[in-house]
């Protein structure tokens, strides 16, 4: 499933889980890492495992564990592996090498969980292609906040432009989707829409959200418009009529890359309609 929007919800706030699932977010990520204080992690972990074991909406519920290189992360993995929980994905933070994914993947074993690594350090960026190619990876998340902290900058576009551009290229080369960092000003929908449109233009597939109010804006930006769908349908119709041969549409050559782009547009439109 392509992810236009994923919504984080603190693992220590089970009262918010159903509210998050009531939104149109493609994926709801229960967070056991940054959103949970150290002295709350044990209770939050058990709560999340219980919810994941009993929820009928596990197809939309994922969990962000703590780093597998930490005690908390190992405890998270062990608790999930020992339970009947079956989240849609396991988000793995601060991934710097494919071995970080191997720890989670091998420990979870028979669960065969999809993994979503978070790239949020310079070392992670350098190894992003190898990370993205791991067989369990379904998509990647750019952790821009931690990345900017490592750089000693803010979340300004210029500061993160290189990392964003490189991650898009590496994720695409590995055939995986890439999701952008959340926009932190939850009260500025216009600025959120502008940043979402900007990252979409350079190749991002979606954007993370930290508040339910952000989901609709993000979904709108990353969903094809009626005009997009109409144009894509015309491209595919023209290509089919040409039976694989060269064809011009509105004076422009329709070749394989154009056809693939049209197919992706219609696929995203069908997902949004569902």
Tab-separated table of C-alpha atoms in Angstrom:
chain	number	residue	atom	x	y	z
A	1	UNK	CA	0.000	0.000	0.000
A	2	UNK	CA	1.277	3.453	-0.910
A	3	UNK	CA	1.330	5.832	2.047
A	4	UNK	CA	0.276	9.413	1.462
A	5	UNK	CA	-0.102	10.179	5.138
A	6	UNK	CA	0.985	8.507	8.331
A	7	UNK	CA	-0.144	9.833	11.683
A	8	UNK	CA	1.911	9.477	14.853
A	9	UNK	CA	0.125	8.929	18.160
A	10	UNK	CA	1.929	8.584	21.526
A	11	UNK	CA	2.040	5.041	22.877
A	12	UNK	CA	1.406	6.441	26.339
A	13	UNK	CA	-1.952	7.917	25.250
A	14	UNK	CA	-4.274	4.990	24.427
A	15	UNK	CA	-7.203	7.398	24.633
A	16	UNK	CA	-6.000	8.856	21.352
A	17	UNK	CA	-5.661	5.593	19.406
A	18	UNK	CA	-9.258	5.392	18.218
A	19	UNK	CA	-9.275	9.095	17.380
A	20	UNK	CA	-6.227	8.568	15.200
A	21	UNK	CA	-7.843	5.590	13.465
A	22	UNK	CA	-10.957	7.684	12.839
A	23	UNK	CA	-8.924	9.979	10.572
A	24	UNK	CA	-8.226	9.242	6.912
A	25	UNK	CA	-4.526	8.596	7.577
A	26	UNK	CA	-3.246	5.728	5.460
A	27	UNK	CA	-1.185	4.490	8.410
A	28	UNK	CA	-1.444	5.209	12.143
A	29	UNK	CA	1.900	4.787	13.913
A	30	UNK	CA	1.793	4.238	17.662
A	31	UNK	CA	5.038	5.718	18.947
A	32	UNK	CA	7.046	4.025	21.693
A	33	UNK	CA	10.153	6.115	21.045
A	34	UNK	CA	10.292	9.919	21.191
A	35	UNK	CA	6.715	10.422	22.414
A	36	UNK	CA	7.121	8.227	25.511
A	37	UNK	CA	9.184	9.183	28.554
A	38	UNK	CA	11.626	6.552	29.885
A	39	UNK	CA	9.632	5.852	33.052
A	40	UNK	CA	6.474	5.329	30.956
A	41	UNK	CA	7.920	2.970	28.365
A	42	UNK	CA	7.158	-0.331	30.114
A	43	UNK	CA	3.474	0.499	30.605
A	44	UNK	CA	3.166	1.974	27.108
A	45	UNK	CA	4.782	-1.101	25.560
A	46	UNK	CA	2.326	-3.471	27.221
A	47	UNK	CA	-0.598	-1.242	26.310
A	48	UNK	CA	0.447	-1.161	22.669
A	49	UNK	CA	0.979	-4.918	22.491
A	50	UNK	CA	-2.486	-5.476	23.982
A	51	UNK	CA	-4.063	-3.068	21.482
A	52	UNK	CA	-2.236	-4.583	18.520
A	53	UNK	CA	-3.244	-8.069	19.626
A	54	UNK	CA	-6.926	-7.185	19.778
A	55	UNK	CA	-7.514	-4.515	17.144
A	56	UNK	CA	-9.539	-5.267	14.045
A	57	UNK	CA	-7.712	-2.479	12.208
A	58	UNK	CA	-4.177	-3.880	12.274
A	59	UNK	CA	-3.960	-3.225	8.527
A	60	UNK	CA	-3.669	0.469	9.388
A	61	UNK	CA	-1.828	0.224	12.712
A	62	UNK	CA	1.952	0.295	12.907
A	63	UNK	CA	4.308	0.802	15.838
A	64	UNK	CA	7.530	2.771	16.097
A	65	UNK	CA	9.814	0.877	18.433
A	66	UNK	CA	12.896	2.278	20.107
A	67	UNK	CA	16.235	1.733	18.398
A	68	UNK	CA	17.216	-1.972	18.334
A	69	UNK	CA	20.601	-0.837	19.633
A	70	UNK	CA	19.000	0.176	22.949
A	71	UNK	CA	17.585	-1.766	25.880
A	72	UNK	CA	14.138	-0.305	25.242
A	73	UNK	CA	14.227	-1.297	21.588
A	74	UNK	CA	15.188	-4.880	22.402
A	75	UNK	CA	12.374	-5.012	24.955
A	76	UNK	CA	9.921	-3.679	22.337
A	77	UNK	CA	10.926	-6.320	19.807
A	78	UNK	CA	10.791	-9.125	22.376
A	79	UNK	CA	7.327	-8.078	23.558
A	80	UNK	CA	5.907	-7.968	20.019
A	81	UNK	CA	7.534	-11.269	19.047
A	82	UNK	CA	6.161	-13.010	22.151
A	83	UNK	CA	2.605	-11.738	21.567
A	84	UNK	CA	-0.128	-12.274	19.014
A	85	UNK	CA	0.281	-8.681	17.850
A	86	UNK	CA	0.425	-8.243	14.081
A	87	UNK	CA	1.003	-4.581	13.216
A	88	UNK	CA	0.949	-3.479	9.593
A	89	UNK	CA	4.569	-2.409	9.957
A	90	UNK	CA	7.355	-1.875	12.449
A	91	UNK	CA	9.012	1.533	12.210
A	92	UNK	CA	12.672	1.368	13.210
A	93	UNK	CA	14.239	4.690	14.278
A	94	UNK	CA	17.796	5.927	13.840
A	95	UNK	CA	18.740	3.250	11.314
A	96	UNK	CA	22.353	3.718	10.251
A	97	UNK	CA	23.167	0.332	8.761
A	98	UNK	CA	21.244	-2.628	7.392
A	99	UNK	CA	22.316	-4.620	10.460
A	100	UNK	CA	19.854	-2.510	12.483
A	101	UNK	CA	17.089	-3.989	10.356
A	102	UNK	CA	18.518	-7.491	10.608
A	103	UNK	CA	18.208	-7.335	14.392
A	104	UNK	CA	14.512	-6.523	14.168
A	105	UNK	CA	13.769	-8.774	11.197
A	106	UNK	CA	15.440	-11.878	12.606
A	107	UNK	CA	14.023	-11.390	16.101
A	108	UNK	CA	10.492	-11.028	14.748
A	109	UNK	CA	11.107	-14.020	12.500
A	110	UNK	CA	7.892	-15.761	11.569
A	111	UNK	CA	5.859	-12.563	11.855
A	112	UNK	CA	7.433	-11.384	8.608
A	113	UNK	CA	6.780	-7.760	9.494
A	114	UNK	CA	7.257	-4.961	6.986
A	115	UNK	CA	9.890	-2.553	8.282
A	116	UNK	CA	9.958	1.216	7.879
A	117	UNK	CA	13.458	2.513	8.673
A	118	UNK	CA	13.832	6.131	9.733
A	119	UNK	CA	16.854	7.861	8.202
A	120	UNK	CA	17.813	10.646	10.585
A	121	UNK	CA	21.617	10.790	10.736
A	122	UNK	CA	24.441	11.443	8.320
A	123	UNK	CA	25.619	7.859	8.637
A	124	UNK	CA	22.134	6.619	7.873
A	125	UNK	CA	22.023	8.813	4.789
A	126	UNK	CA	25.358	7.429	3.577
A	127	UNK	CA	24.029	3.871	3.913
A	128	UNK	CA	20.477	4.609	2.781
A	129	UNK	CA	20.632	2.572	-0.440
A	130	UNK	CA	21.737	-0.601	1.362
A	131	UNK	CA	19.099	0.042	4.026
A	132	UNK	CA	16.359	0.578	1.441
A	133	UNK	CA	17.263	-2.626	-0.402
A	134	UNK	CA	16.628	-4.811	2.653
A	135	UNK	CA	13.912	-7.299	1.706
A	136	UNK	CA	11.703	-6.445	4.686
A	137	UNK	CA	11.635	-2.699	3.974
A	138	UNK	CA	8.348	-1.415	2.581
A	139	UNK	CA	9.116	2.312	2.703
A	140	UNK	CA	11.446	4.807	4.375
A	141	UNK	CA	10.837	7.873	6.525
A	142	UNK	CA	13.084	10.925	6.507
A	143	UNK	CA	13.658	11.951	10.132
A	144	UNK	CA	14.426	15.559	9.353
A	145	UNK	CA	14.207	16.870	12.919
A	146	UNK	CA	17.012	14.688	14.255
A	147	UNK	CA	18.944	15.113	11.020
A	148	UNK	CA	18.830	18.902	11.319
A	149	UNK	CA	19.874	18.664	14.972
A	150	UNK	CA	22.925	16.658	13.936
A	151	UNK	CA	23.735	19.291	11.324
A	152	UNK	CA	23.228	22.083	13.832
A	153	UNK	CA	20.585	23.759	11.651
A	154	UNK	CA	16.849	24.332	11.702
A	155	UNK	CA	14.259	22.598	9.561
A	156	UNK	CA	14.729	25.168	6.803
A	157	UNK	CA	14.337	23.916	3.251
A	158	UNK	CA	17.901	24.830	2.288
A	159	UNK	CA	19.397	22.901	5.215
A	160	UNK	CA	17.586	19.672	4.335
A	161	UNK	CA	17.504	19.964	0.542
A	162	UNK	CA	20.535	17.741	-0.052
A	163	UNK	CA	19.316	14.967	2.255
A	164	UNK	CA	15.814	15.046	0.784
A	165	UNK	CA	17.048	14.916	-2.784
A	166	UNK	CA	19.468	12.112	-2.110
A	167	UNK	CA	16.938	10.026	-0.204
A	168	UNK	CA	14.392	10.332	-3.009
A	169	UNK	CA	16.964	9.118	-5.504
A	170	UNK	CA	18.208	6.229	-3.359
A	171	UNK	CA	14.729	5.078	-2.367
A	172	UNK	CA	13.606	5.165	-5.993
A	173	UNK	CA	16.663	3.181	-7.065
A	174	UNK	CA	15.759	0.526	-4.504
A	175	UNK	CA	12.122	0.537	-5.587
A	176	UNK	CA	10.836	1.779	-2.221
A	177	UNK	CA	8.559	4.661	-1.228
A	178	UNK	CA	9.890	7.624	0.759
A	179	UNK	CA	7.887	9.653	3.308
A	180	UNK	CA	8.822	13.134	4.483
A	181	UNK	CA	9.346	14.488	7.979
A	182	UNK	CA	6.297	15.916	9.817
A	183	UNK	CA	5.554	19.633	9.611
A	184	UNK	CA	5.753	20.878	13.185
A	185	UNK	CA	3.458	23.924	13.089
A	186	UNK	CA	0.108	22.184	13.452
A	187	UNK	CA	-1.780	25.469	13.228
A	188	UNK	CA	-0.510	26.522	9.794
A	189	UNK	CA	-2.343	24.449	7.192
A	190	UNK	CA	-1.254	26.675	4.312
A	191	UNK	CA	2.440	26.274	5.132
A	192	UNK	CA	1.921	22.524	5.544
A	193	UNK	CA	0.286	22.309	2.120
A	194	UNK	CA	3.102	24.338	0.561
A	195	UNK	CA	5.830	22.131	2.040
A	196	UNK	CA	3.945	18.948	1.133
A	197	UNK	CA	3.597	20.149	-2.464
A	198	UNK	CA	7.280	21.000	-2.561
A	199	UNK	CA	8.444	17.583	-1.376
A	200	UNK	CA	5.954	15.879	-3.691
A	201	UNK	CA	7.483	17.809	-6.596
A	202	UNK	CA	10.928	16.336	-5.889
A	203	UNK	CA	9.652	12.784	-5.582
A	204	UNK	CA	8.363	12.110	-2.065
A	205	UNK	CA	5.385	9.762	-1.879
A	206	UNK	CA	3.846	11.095	1.317
A	207	UNK	CA	4.352	13.059	4.516
A	208	UNK	CA	4.121	12.191	8.193
A	209	UNK	CA	1.667	13.993	10.479
A	210	UNK	CA	1.752	14.732	14.188
A	211	UNK	CA	-1.853	15.934	14.536
A	212	UNK	CA	-5.145	14.651	13.088
A	213	UNK	CA	-5.844	18.097	11.619
A	214	UNK	CA	-2.886	17.670	9.242
A	215	UNK	CA	-4.091	14.457	7.605
A	216	UNK	CA	-6.661	15.901	5.207
A	217	UNK	CA	-4.214	18.497	3.877
A	218	UNK	CA	-1.494	15.918	3.299
A	219	UNK	CA	-3.868	13.448	1.638
A	220	UNK	CA	-5.153	16.165	-0.667
A	221	UNK	CA	-1.669	17.165	-1.783
A	222	UNK	CA	-0.519	13.599	-2.425
A	223	UNK	CA	-3.724	12.447	-4.142
A	224	UNK	CA	-4.139	12.901	-7.910
A	225	UNK	CA	-6.613	15.573	-8.959
A	226	UNK	CA	-9.498	14.879	-11.342
A	227	UNK	CA	-7.436	16.532	-14.082
A	228	UNK	CA	-4.477	14.250	-13.273
A	229	UNK	CA	-6.684	11.164	-13.538
A	230	UNK	CA	-8.207	12.320	-16.821
A	231	UNK	CA	-4.785	13.017	-18.337
A	232	UNK	CA	-3.406	9.654	-17.164
A	233	UNK	CA	-6.398	7.805	-18.613
A	234	UNK	CA	-5.902	9.516	-21.983
A	235	UNK	CA	-2.238	8.505	-21.990
A	236	UNK	CA	-3.051	4.852	-21.343
A	237	UNK	CA	-5.872	4.820	-23.882
A	238	UNK	CA	-3.592	6.257	-26.553
A	239	UNK	CA	-0.830	3.789	-25.707
A	240	UNK	CA	-3.191	0.800	-25.863
A	241	UNK	CA	-4.576	1.892	-29.225
A	242	UNK	CA	-1.031	2.126	-30.562
A	243	UNK	CA	-0.476	-1.508	-29.442
A	244	UNK	CA	2.945	-0.722	-28.031
A	245	UNK	CA	4.095	1.424	-30.920
A	246	UNK	CA	5.150	5.059	-30.840
A	247	UNK	CA	2.257	7.483	-30.451
A	248	UNK	CA	1.789	11.218	-30.142
A	249	UNK	CA	-0.772	12.732	-27.766
A	250	UNK	CA	-1.353	16.476	-27.901
A	251	UNK	CA	1.872	16.725	-29.872
A	252	UNK	CA	3.937	14.896	-27.238
A	253	UNK	CA	5.568	11.484	-27.570
A	254	UNK	CA	4.107	8.808	-25.304
A	255	UNK	CA	6.914	6.456	-24.261
A	256	UNK	CA	7.363	3.910	-21.487
A	257	UNK	CA	8.275	6.351	-18.658
A	258	UNK	CA	5.177	8.426	-19.430
A	259	UNK	CA	3.022	5.284	-19.375
A	260	UNK	CA	4.484	4.164	-16.035
A	261	UNK	CA	3.800	7.601	-14.547
A	262	UNK	CA	0.203	7.412	-15.770
A	263	UNK	CA	-0.226	3.962	-14.236
A	264	UNK	CA	1.092	5.241	-10.896
A	265	UNK	CA	-1.354	8.144	-11.008
A	266	UNK	CA	-4.347	5.892	-11.560
A	267	UNK	CA	-3.152	3.476	-8.858
A	268	UNK	CA	-2.941	6.322	-6.321
A	269	UNK	CA	-6.352	7.577	-7.374
A	270	UNK	CA	-7.891	4.130	-6.846
A	271	UNK	CA	-6.300	3.881	-3.401
A	272	UNK	CA	-7.663	7.273	-2.424
A	273	UNK	CA	-11.127	6.297	-3.620
A	274	UNK	CA	-10.961	3.135	-1.528
